[in-house]
Amino acid sequence: MTTDLGFPAVDGLAGVPAGGQELSTKDFTSDQEVRWCPGCGDYAVLAAVRGFLPELGIPRENTVFVSGIGCSARFPYYMNTYGMHSIHGRAPTIATGLATTRPDLNVWVVTGDGDGLSIGGNHLIHALRRNVNITVLLFNNRIYGLTKGQYSPTSDQGMVTKSTPVGSLDTPFNPVSLALGAEASFVARTLDSDRAHLTETLRAAAAHRGSSLVEIYQNCPIFNDGAFDVLKDAEEKQRRLIQVNHGQPVTFGPEDERYGVVRDDNGELRVAKLAEVDESEVVVHDAHREDTSHAFALSRLGGQHLDPTVTGIFRAVSRPTYDDQVRAQLTEAAEQKPADLQKLLTGNNTWTI
Amino acid sequence: MVATNGHRPEERTETRRKANRVVIRFAGDSGDGMQLTGDRFTSEAAAFGNDLATLPNYPAEIRAPAGTLPGVSSFQLHFADYDILTPGDRPDVLVAMNPAALKANLGDLSDGATVVVNTDEFTKRNLKKVGYETSPLESGELERFTVHPVAMSELTKGAVAETGLTRKEAERCKNMFALGLLSWMYSRPTEDTERFLREKFASKPQVAEANVLAFRAGWNYGETTESFAVSYEVAPASLPRGTYRQVTGNQALAYGLVSAGWRSELPVFLGSYPITPASDVLHEMARHKNFGVTTFQAEDEIAGVGAALGASFGGSLGVTTTSGPGLALKSETIGLAVALELPLLVCDIQRGGPSTGLPTKTEQADLLQALYGRNGESPVAVVAPRSPADCFDIALEAARIALTYRTPVLLLSDGATANGSEPWLIPDVEQLPDLRVTFATEPNASDGSGEFWPYVRDPETLARQWAIPGTPGLEHRVGGLEKVDGKGSISYDPDNHDAMVRLRQRKIDGVEVPDVEVDDPSGRARVLVLGWGSSYGPIGAACRRVRQRGMEIAQAHLRYLNPMPSNLGEVLRGYDRVIVPEMNTGQLAMLLRSRYLVDARSYTKVAGLPFQAEELEKVLSDVVQGSEL
């Protein structure tokens, strides 16, 4: 399922020992009381992660969650694994050091739109381009929750918040576009409310070797309630939600009104009524393309206004990971020149008194 | 053709004089290769067995406009037949490759100094660039000195003509001509330099040959020209027995870090972002992957320390290297490491500040930043090397403290220490301290629940247990939020926070450090001079001079800045006067006054250059004679 780029396509969990006893959701649940607001989308993500981890078949102690600051950053406390609740925006750096030195760990980063795209934007893009073997869950609720409701880098332009009483002026980021621009080898988007799709996406992200970015549209019931309701409403979502699957034509819509994504004469993608185009014109999704322009074009469809919105795996290509290569250099160096500290300290130019 | 293999002018006794010590300064354009020239002369002196100390001084610009004052780069070397402490105050010999180099360095020369100039660069245009109306070679303003005008560029071009290099390439070898000439003047062995040149330019044999020819031409010029009738000999120094090598501070620091990994049996992870004058530590560490050393060039300073802390969490010896502005950026992560109570080494190679300041100049003004530059009560251990070679020992000490007490340790080197070099008595690896650690393997909850509690402490050191991911049954979460001592769950309890703040402080206060030693040969001194960091050399040299003049003075030096040695208060109170020279505006003095209630007096200079022994000698002898500071 991965493109052969001359580097062995290794599973994301290669190097992590296979686990002894079979684990359950309960085994991944810590004794800490979960303290997100009632109705927070984070609960759904937590449940999906706890529910899906046992199927990886790896020991609990080899799993680590690292977070920064924000509502989502409490995530590690609720997982009965190793974890670190670090500082604002810096989780990718800590995860990079950990994953580079410990190939036996399954390392997750939990971040949000403020933590990962604002204060920590630099670290996120660099972790993605390096392709460190970590899985980044980006909880996007398009608002600052923990600081009580200021606009975020993914908020709608014009949004009225406490810090923008007459409307925000910032142009928002499209996290999927950003990740693709940062050379990410795995980029996906999913919804907190769609447990099946969320789980399937997490599974693929964990299996991917390299940096995986999963953007999760997540509802904040207190400061930005209903931001993604149009994607959850039974009727609306049929008209708006495009779930892409590798190798499948990109189509959606209710049975009596099917749509397809086609490429215009100018090369751009647009939505067309299937009835009005030839079936062969419909774009077939290819997540394994080295060239990012197809995935990027999909990420631009609809954009901020969710009309339509593409979910699924935009890109999943195999390329050498930073940490695998770092370790390979260490191994090679040790083989070529066995470590001899006395020799190193002595050097080549000495004199004796 | 002169014999160049190990040729020493023992055969030329009639023109050889003995000297105990010599200070040479090579100065030229930043593109003239003065650092390389100085390095080579240093290696020759080291190979000969002299004691030595060096001071490179170069501009922040990689290539400032040629021939201008801002573009002058210099390398000063002090070598002697006895143990010396500093790179020297004033050069005995200045090699000036152009008018700018002459003008920029003339003020540092004493009467009677020797000046060797490359006359080919003393053109009208070059003279005008630095504001000389008439050539100083002709105006008489160099009368106080012994001047040797040498057409180095032309002589070099002539010497290397046979190699077929272009004129421009040929002229580039003139620094080796200068080196050859000085090597002759000071009776240096030459074979290592020839070998070095052939190795350095192995891929360009033509260039290698040209450099060797230029080097030999410089030597021959000295030997055959009457103006250089005298050469000098500086005998090997009688240092403690053993095998020595030359080492720079940054090199010694890197070796210390590699050795700390070796002796702790932990992989070393260095997360770093390039910054002057710390980058050379990253470069050196990157060469030692065979020791299991991982170097990570991060996207910024914060990522460098973040990755190091992540590696520490995973059971590596996490290290980050930086200079002042970078330390500012790392503050929050160091604070996190304080809260997580994980080992972390933070090496700050101080430079002139504030802000970008003087990137290539030295200063010791980050002491308070190291001690207090974080939010909240955030104590860390702080150590500082006193010389280039001491960087090795202090790195091992920093690792010992970090690993034993599970704490960040700040190591404060500086530009002068980092780039300076001196002979280093090569240690026996087996005699290096044992730094092995024990990771937690068993649950430790005091309530018998069978859980692992991350903040259960060793009663002696107050260090918490280090349970690394991958250890079954010890899964736990740590973070920057305040924790209940013991169990480690989040706590907003006021009493717990108060207790934790004091506990973290008590842990650092309890770090075991050796007593400070006082050097007071007569035992009757009433004045104590106390320094820290790289001022050790100039202070020590100044004390020797004061004592040679028949006065008494005591010297002590702090390598441990936090916690300070437990006998320090007693030592300070034992003298009538305490003088604290610092390359800042009095940071240590302020700490001593507040902590020990002693009337410590500051002598400060913040000029981007180390103290001179001469100036300290004057200050200290005035104080000993009763002057107020």
Tab-separated table of N, CA and C in Angstrom, chain A residues 112-240:
chain	number	residue	atom	x	y	z
A	112	GLY	N	-3.214	20.931	19.802
A	112	GLY	CA	-4.431	21.597	19.348
A	112	GLY	C	-4.113	22.656	18.324
A	113	ASP	N	-5.137	23.396	17.898
A	113	ASP	CA	-4.892	24.394	16.862
A	113	ASP	C	-4.067	25.563	17.392
A	114	GLY	N	-4.177	25.880	18.681
A	114	GLY	CA	-3.337	26.933	19.242
A	114	GLY	C	-1.938	26.421	19.523
A	115	ASP	N	-1.867	25.292	20.212
A	115	ASP	CA	-0.596	24.704	20.628
A	115	ASP	C	0.261	24.315	19.415
A	116	GLY	N	-0.361	23.671	18.443
A	116	GLY	CA	0.400	23.108	17.329
A	116	GLY	C	0.589	24.052	16.167
A	117	LEU	N	-0.349	24.984	15.987
A	117	LEU	CA	-0.267	25.839	14.798
A	117	LEU	C	0.132	27.267	15.118
A	118	SER	N	-0.027	27.677	16.382
A	118	SER	CA	0.351	29.044	16.725
A	118	SER	C	1.714	29.051	17.409
A	119	ILE	N	1.716	28.822	18.725
A	119	ILE	CA	2.995	28.917	19.448
A	119	ILE	C	3.967	27.826	19.013
A	120	GLY	N	3.449	26.683	18.607
A	120	GLY	CA	4.336	25.572	18.248
A	120	GLY	C	4.403	25.294	16.762
A	121	GLY	N	3.943	26.254	15.959
A	121	GLY	CA	3.902	26.013	14.516
A	121	GLY	C	5.248	25.627	13.926
A	122	ASN	N	6.279	26.281	14.422
A	122	ASN	CA	7.617	26.008	13.887
A	122	ASN	C	8.019	24.548	14.140
A	123	HIS	N	7.770	24.085	15.354
A	123	HIS	CA	8.186	22.717	15.675
A	123	HIS	C	7.373	21.695	14.880
A	124	LEU	N	6.091	22.004	14.695
A	124	LEU	CA	5.244	21.056	13.965
A	124	LEU	C	5.742	20.877	12.532
A	125	ILE	N	5.975	21.988	11.832
A	125	ILE	CA	6.386	21.838	10.433
A	125	ILE	C	7.746	21.146	10.321
A	126	HIS	N	8.626	21.413	11.280
A	126	HIS	CA	9.953	20.781	11.188
A	126	HIS	C	9.905	19.301	11.535
A	127	ALA	N	9.049	18.935	12.466
A	127	ALA	CA	8.899	17.504	12.776
A	127	ALA	C	8.346	16.782	11.542
A	128	LEU	N	7.408	17.434	10.865
A	128	LEU	CA	6.803	16.802	9.688
A	128	LEU	C	7.829	16.657	8.561
A	129	ARG	N	8.585	17.701	8.303
A	129	ARG	CA	9.544	17.598	7.188
A	129	ARG	C	10.638	16.586	7.502
A	130	ARG	N	11.039	16.496	8.777
A	130	ARG	CA	12.090	15.529	9.127
A	130	ARG	C	11.583	14.114	9.010
A	131	ASN	N	10.273	13.968	9.190
A	131	ASN	CA	9.673	12.643	9.144
A	131	ASN	C	10.145	11.776	10.320
A	132	VAL	N	10.020	12.348	11.509
A	132	VAL	CA	10.319	11.585	12.721
A	132	VAL	C	9.158	10.615	12.934
A	133	ASN	N	9.467	9.433	13.414
A	133	ASN	CA	8.406	8.427	13.554
A	133	ASN	C	7.514	8.710	14.762
A	134	ILE	N	6.623	9.687	14.598
A	134	ILE	CA	5.667	10.033	15.648
A	134	ILE	C	4.297	10.234	15.009
A	135	THR	N	3.259	10.107	15.807
A	135	THR	CA	1.901	10.334	15.309
A	135	THR	C	1.337	11.558	16.025
A	136	VAL	N	0.990	12.565	15.246
A	136	VAL	CA	0.505	13.824	15.824
A	136	VAL	C	-1.013	13.902	15.672
A	137	LEU	N	-1.696	14.013	16.806
A	137	LEU	CA	-3.146	14.221	16.770
A	137	LEU	C	-3.392	15.700	17.005
A	138	LEU	N	-3.905	16.368	15.987
A	138	LEU	CA	-4.147	17.801	16.100
A	138	LEU	C	-5.637	18.030	16.304
A	139	PHE	N	-6.007	18.340	17.539
A	139	PHE	CA	-7.403	18.598	17.884
A	139	PHE	C	-7.725	20.018	17.423
A	140	ASN	N	-8.554	20.130	16.412
A	140	ASN	CA	-8.858	21.458	15.873
A	140	ASN	C	-10.289	21.847	16.220
A	141	ASN	N	-10.432	22.718	17.222
A	141	ASN	CA	-11.772	23.231	17.548
A	141	ASN	C	-11.915	24.694	17.153
A	142	ARG	N	-10.886	25.212	16.486
A	142	ARG	CA	-10.921	26.565	15.939
A	142	ARG	C	-11.135	27.643	17.004
A	143	ILE	N	-10.613	27.377	18.200
A	143	ILE	CA	-10.772	28.363	19.282
A	143	ILE	C	-9.758	28.053	20.379
A	144	TYR	N	-9.407	29.072	21.177
A	144	TYR	CA	-8.633	28.818	22.388
A	144	TYR	C	-9.628	28.501	23.502
A	145	GLY	N	-9.557	27.299	24.018
A	145	GLY	CA	-10.486	26.901	25.063
A	145	GLY	C	-9.948	27.178	26.453
A	146	LEU	N	-8.717	26.720	26.711
A	146	LEU	CA	-8.176	26.787	28.076
A	146	LEU	C	-8.031	28.224	28.568
A	147	THR	N	-7.770	29.147	27.643
A	147	THR	CA	-7.642	30.553	28.037
A	147	THR	C	-8.976	31.279	27.877
A	148	LYS	N	-10.016	30.510	27.639
A	148	LYS	CA	-11.399	30.984	27.677
A	148	LYS	C	-11.823	31.840	26.493
A	149	GLY	N	-11.571	31.320	25.306
A	149	GLY	CA	-12.303	31.819	24.165
A	149	GLY	C	-11.727	32.903	23.308
A	150	GLN	N	-10.412	32.954	23.141
A	150	GLN	CA	-9.857	33.863	22.130
A	150	GLN	C	-9.786	33.110	20.789
A	151	TYR	N	-9.735	33.879	19.680
A	151	TYR	CA	-9.676	33.225	18.374
A	151	TYR	C	-8.329	32.526	18.207
A	152	SER	N	-8.317	31.511	17.380
A	152	SER	CA	-7.108	30.713	17.154
A	152	SER	C	-6.650	30.855	15.708
A	153	PRO	N	-5.512	30.226	15.349
A	153	PRO	CA	-5.051	30.330	13.946
A	153	PRO	C	-5.943	29.601	12.956
A	154	THR	N	-6.964	28.881	13.453
A	154	THR	CA	-7.878	28.243	12.497
A	154	THR	C	-9.290	28.825	12.603
A	155	SER	N	-9.460	29.887	13.410
A	155	SER	CA	-10.786	30.500	13.540
A	155	SER	C	-11.182	31.198	12.237
A	156	ASP	N	-12.490	31.294	12.040
A	156	ASP	CA	-12.991	32.021	10.870
A	156	ASP	C	-12.572	33.485	10.960
A	157	GLN	N	-12.241	34.038	9.803
A	157	GLN	CA	-11.947	35.465	9.762
A	157	GLN	C	-13.215	36.220	10.158
A	158	GLY	N	-13.059	37.254	10.943
A	158	GLY	CA	-14.229	38.024	11.366
A	158	GLY	C	-14.858	37.507	12.642
A	159	MET	N	-14.323	36.433	13.200
A	159	MET	CA	-14.913	35.841	14.390
A	159	MET	C	-14.844	36.823	15.567
A	160	VAL	N	-15.949	36.991	16.222
A	160	VAL	CA	-16.000	37.870	17.388
A	160	VAL	C	-15.700	37.046	18.636
A	161	THR	N	-14.632	37.425	19.305
A	161	THR	CA	-14.250	36.747	20.547
A	161	THR	C	-13.876	37.830	21.557
A	162	LYS	N	-13.472	37.409	22.749
A	162	LYS	CA	-13.101	38.398	23.766
A	162	LYS	C	-11.928	39.259	23.325
A	163	SER	N	-11.032	38.656	22.570
A	163	SER	CA	-9.867	39.433	22.136
A	163	SER	C	-10.094	40.108	20.783
A	164	THR	N	-11.202	39.803	20.143
A	164	THR	CA	-11.522	40.428	18.851
A	164	THR	C	-12.988	40.870	18.874
A	165	PRO	N	-13.279	41.901	19.685
A	165	PRO	CA	-14.688	42.300	19.862
A	165	PRO	C	-15.346	42.782	18.584
A	166	VAL	N	-14.567	43.243	17.611
A	166	VAL	CA	-15.204	43.644	16.350
A	166	VAL	C	-14.789	42.716	15.205
A	167	GLY	N	-14.352	41.538	15.567
A	167	GLY	CA	-14.051	40.540	14.539
A	167	GLY	C	-12.566	40.364	14.323
A	168	SER	N	-12.135	39.098	14.182
A	168	SER	CA	-10.711	38.827	13.958
A	168	SER	C	-10.336	39.173	12.530
A	169	LEU	N	-9.089	39.517	12.345
A	169	LEU	CA	-8.610	39.925	11.021
A	169	LEU	C	-7.726	38.880	10.371
A	170	ASP	N	-7.350	37.865	11.152
A	170	ASP	CA	-6.376	36.886	10.653
A	170	ASP	C	-6.985	35.953	9.609
A	171	THR	N	-6.193	35.656	8.616
A	171	THR	CA	-6.555	34.591	7.682
A	171	THR	C	-6.204	33.254	8.327
A	172	PRO	N	-7.145	32.330	8.385
A	172	PRO	CA	-6.848	31.069	9.081
A	172	PRO	C	-5.940	30.137	8.278
A	173	PHE	N	-5.270	29.264	9.020
A	173	PHE	CA	-4.508	28.162	8.429
A	173	PHE	C	-5.472	27.062	8.018
A	174	ASN	N	-5.107	26.350	6.969
A	174	ASN	CA	-5.729	25.070	6.658
A	174	ASN	C	-4.686	24.030	7.066
A	175	PRO	N	-4.875	23.343	8.180
A	175	PRO	CA	-3.819	22.475	8.721
A	175	PRO	C	-3.364	21.384	7.754
A	176	VAL	N	-4.294	20.859	6.958
A	176	VAL	CA	-3.897	19.809	6.018
A	176	VAL	C	-2.999	20.399	4.927
A	177	SER	N	-3.390	21.566	4.409
A	177	SER	CA	-2.551	22.225	3.398
A	177	SER	C	-1.173	22.528	3.964
A	178	LEU	N	-1.161	23.014	5.207
A	178	LEU	CA	0.105	23.369	5.856
A	178	LEU	C	1.012	22.152	5.974
A	179	ALA	N	0.419	21.040	6.432
A	179	ALA	CA	1.214	19.815	6.629
A	179	ALA	C	1.759	19.315	5.296
A	180	LEU	N	0.950	19.402	4.261
A	180	LEU	CA	1.415	18.960	2.946
A	180	LEU	C	2.551	19.849	2.460
A	181	GLY	N	2.418	21.142	2.714
A	181	GLY	CA	3.476	22.069	2.339
A	181	GLY	C	4.752	21.824	3.127
A	182	ALA	N	4.596	21.231	4.305
A	182	ALA	CA	5.769	20.950	5.154
A	182	ALA	C	6.347	19.571	4.862
A	183	GLU	N	5.963	18.987	3.745
A	183	GLU	CA	6.521	17.704	3.296
A	183	GLU	C	6.095	16.508	4.146
A	184	ALA	N	4.961	16.637	4.830
A	184	ALA	CA	4.513	15.523	5.673
A	184	ALA	C	4.265	14.285	4.822
A	185	SER	N	4.663	13.142	5.356
A	185	SER	CA	4.508	11.907	4.581
A	185	SER	C	3.155	11.247	4.827
A	186	PHE	N	2.488	11.643	5.894
A	186	PHE	CA	1.138	11.122	6.159
A	186	PHE	C	0.272	12.254	6.684
A	187	VAL	N	-0.826	12.544	5.970
A	187	VAL	CA	-1.726	13.623	6.393
A	187	VAL	C	-3.169	13.143	6.251
A	188	ALA	N	-3.915	13.280	7.335
A	188	ALA	CA	-5.310	12.852	7.293
A	188	ALA	C	-6.176	13.826	8.067
A	189	ARG	N	-7.472	13.753	7.798
A	189	ARG	CA	-8.425	14.582	8.547
A	189	ARG	C	-9.618	13.698	8.897
A	190	THR	N	-10.116	13.896	10.102
A	190	THR	CA	-11.275	13.124	10.520
A	190	THR	C	-12.095	13.960	11.500
A	191	LEU	N	-13.182	13.381	11.968
A	191	LEU	CA	-14.146	14.094	12.810
A	191	LEU	C	-14.287	13.402	14.157
A	192	ASP	N	-14.381	14.201	15.225
A	192	ASP	CA	-14.533	13.600	16.557
A	192	ASP	C	-15.778	12.716	16.657
A	193	SER	N	-16.825	13.095	15.945
A	193	SER	CA	-18.106	12.408	16.121
A	193	SER	C	-18.220	11.112	15.314
A	194	ASP	N	-17.313	10.875	14.414
A	194	ASP	CA	-17.392	9.675	13.579
A	194	ASP	C	-16.391	8.640	14.093
A	195	ARG	N	-16.810	7.880	15.074
A	195	ARG	CA	-15.910	6.947	15.771
A	195	ARG	C	-15.241	5.960	14.815
A	196	ALA	N	-16.030	5.458	13.865
A	196	ALA	CA	-15.479	4.451	12.953
A	196	ALA	C	-14.373	5.059	12.081
A	197	HIS	N	-14.664	6.229	11.513
A	197	HIS	CA	-13.682	6.874	10.645
A	197	HIS	C	-12.461	7.326	11.433
A	198	LEU	N	-12.713	7.837	12.633
A	198	LEU	CA	-11.625	8.274	13.514
A	198	LEU	C	-10.700	7.098	13.826
A	199	THR	N	-11.279	5.975	14.186
A	199	THR	CA	-10.496	4.796	14.546
A	199	THR	C	-9.689	4.280	13.345
A	200	GLU	N	-10.355	4.245	12.221
A	200	GLU	CA	-9.686	3.775	11.007
A	200	GLU	C	-8.502	4.683	10.652
A	201	THR	N	-8.702	5.981	10.853
A	201	THR	CA	-7.628	6.933	10.560
A	201	THR	C	-6.474	6.772	11.542
A	202	LEU	N	-6.800	6.607	12.831
A	202	LEU	CA	-5.751	6.403	13.839
A	202	LEU	C	-4.948	5.149	13.521
A	203	ARG	N	-5.642	4.116	13.108
A	203	ARG	CA	-5.001	2.841	12.777
A	203	ARG	C	-3.971	3.050	11.656
A	204	ALA	N	-4.406	3.745	10.613
A	204	ALA	CA	-3.503	3.973	9.476
A	204	ALA	C	-2.327	4.857	9.892
A	205	ALA	N	-2.614	5.842	10.745
A	205	ALA	CA	-1.551	6.752	11.188
A	205	ALA	C	-0.515	6.007	12.018
A	206	ALA	N	-0.982	5.137	12.892
A	206	ALA	CA	-0.061	4.380	13.745
A	206	ALA	C	0.781	3.423	12.903
A	207	ALA	N	0.175	2.885	11.854
A	207	ALA	CA	0.889	1.930	11.008
A	207	ALA	C	1.916	2.624	10.113
A	208	HIS	N	1.745	3.923	9.913
A	208	HIS	CA	2.651	4.655	9.030
A	208	HIS	C	3.986	4.894	9.723
A	209	ARG	N	5.073	4.618	9.029
A	209	ARG	CA	6.386	4.900	9.606
A	209	ARG	C	6.824	6.284	9.153
A	210	GLY	N	6.984	7.163	10.116
A	210	GLY	CA	7.292	8.556	9.814
A	210	GLY	C	6.316	9.447	10.559
A	211	SER	N	6.399	10.742	10.301
A	211	SER	CA	5.489	11.671	10.976
A	211	SER	C	4.107	11.572	10.361
A	212	SER	N	3.135	11.320	11.192
A	212	SER	CA	1.748	11.294	10.715
A	212	SER	C	1.015	12.452	11.365
A	213	LEU	N	0.304	13.204	10.550
A	213	LEU	CA	-0.519	14.273	11.114
A	213	LEU	C	-1.984	13.931	10.894
A	214	VAL	N	-2.726	13.853	11.982
A	214	VAL	CA	-4.165	13.612	11.891
A	214	VAL	C	-4.879	14.834	12.445
A	215	GLU	N	-5.537	15.578	11.561
A	215	GLU	CA	-6.336	16.703	12.026
A	215	GLU	C	-7.709	16.168	12.413
A	216	ILE	N	-8.125	16.485	13.622
A	216	ILE	CA	-9.433	16.016	14.091
A	216	ILE	C	-10.311	17.238	14.351
A	217	TYR	N	-11.346	17.377	13.554
A	217	TYR	CA	-12.314	18.454	13.816
A	217	TYR	C	-13.020	18.103	15.110
A	218	GLN	N	-12.957	19.018	16.055
A	218	GLN	CA	-13.415	18.673	17.395
A	218	GLN	C	-14.222	19.828	17.964
A	219	ASN	N	-15.349	19.500	18.524
A	219	ASN	CA	-16.264	20.543	18.983
A	219	ASN	C	-15.889	21.059	20.364
A	220	CYS	N	-15.906	22.391	20.501
A	220	CYS	CA	-15.783	23.007	21.823
A	220	CYS	C	-17.168	23.525	22.187
A	221	PRO	N	-17.855	22.854	23.114
A	221	PRO	CA	-19.241	23.222	23.405
A	221	PRO	C	-19.362	24.546	24.144
A	222	ILE	N	-18.256	25.044	24.667
A	222	ILE	CA	-18.332	26.266	25.472
A	222	ILE	C	-18.037	27.516	24.644
A	223	PHE	N	-16.961	27.485	23.876
A	223	PHE	CA	-16.523	28.717	23.209
A	223	PHE	C	-16.712	28.727	21.700
A	224	ASN	N	-17.009	27.575	21.112
A	224	ASN	CA	-17.189	27.559	19.647
A	224	ASN	C	-18.144	26.426	19.282
A	225	ASP	N	-19.246	26.390	20.018
A	225	ASP	CA	-20.157	25.253	19.881
A	225	ASP	C	-20.742	25.183	18.475
A	226	GLY	N	-20.757	23.981	17.950
A	226	GLY	CA	-21.410	23.765	16.663
A	226	GLY	C	-20.570	24.137	15.459
A	227	ALA	N	-19.258	24.373	15.671
A	227	ALA	CA	-18.418	24.803	14.558
A	227	ALA	C	-18.461	23.809	13.405
A	228	PHE	N	-18.655	22.542	13.736
A	228	PHE	CA	-18.631	21.515	12.681
A	228	PHE	C	-19.974	20.821	12.523
A	229	ASP	N	-21.019	21.464	13.054
A	229	ASP	CA	-22.336	20.831	13.010
A	229	ASP	C	-22.788	20.475	11.598
A	230	VAL	N	-22.395	21.309	10.647
A	230	VAL	CA	-22.839	21.034	9.272
A	230	VAL	C	-22.286	19.700	8.773
A	231	LEU	N	-21.213	19.235	9.412
A	231	LEU	CA	-20.640	17.955	8.985
A	231	LEU	C	-21.229	16.799	9.792
A	232	LYS	N	-22.109	17.141	10.732
A	232	LYS	CA	-22.673	16.117	11.606
A	232	LYS	C	-24.167	15.947	11.362
A	233	ASP	N	-24.786	16.967	10.850
A	233	ASP	CA	-26.202	16.917	10.534
A	233	ASP	C	-26.422	15.895	9.422
A	234	ALA	N	-27.364	14.987	9.658
A	234	ALA	CA	-27.554	13.842	8.760
A	234	ALA	C	-27.722	14.267	7.302
A	235	GLU	N	-28.514	15.297	7.074
A	235	GLU	CA	-28.752	15.704	5.681
A	235	GLU	C	-27.621	16.556	5.127
A	236	GLU	N	-27.228	17.529	5.936
A	236	GLU	CA	-26.182	18.467	5.507
A	236	GLU	C	-24.896	17.728	5.137
A	237	LYS	N	-24.558	16.757	5.964
A	237	LYS	CA	-23.244	16.120	5.759
A	237	LYS	C	-23.198	15.344	4.445
A	238	GLN	N	-24.356	14.878	4.015
A	238	GLN	CA	-24.364	14.168	2.733
A	238	GLN	C	-23.944	15.087	1.602
A	239	ARG	N	-24.319	16.334	1.736
A	239	ARG	CA	-24.042	17.304	0.693
A	239	ARG	C	-22.631	17.890	0.798
A	240	ARG	N	-22.053	17.796	2.023
A	240	ARG	CA	-20.789	18.493	2.263
A	240	ARG	C	-19.584	17.578	2.464
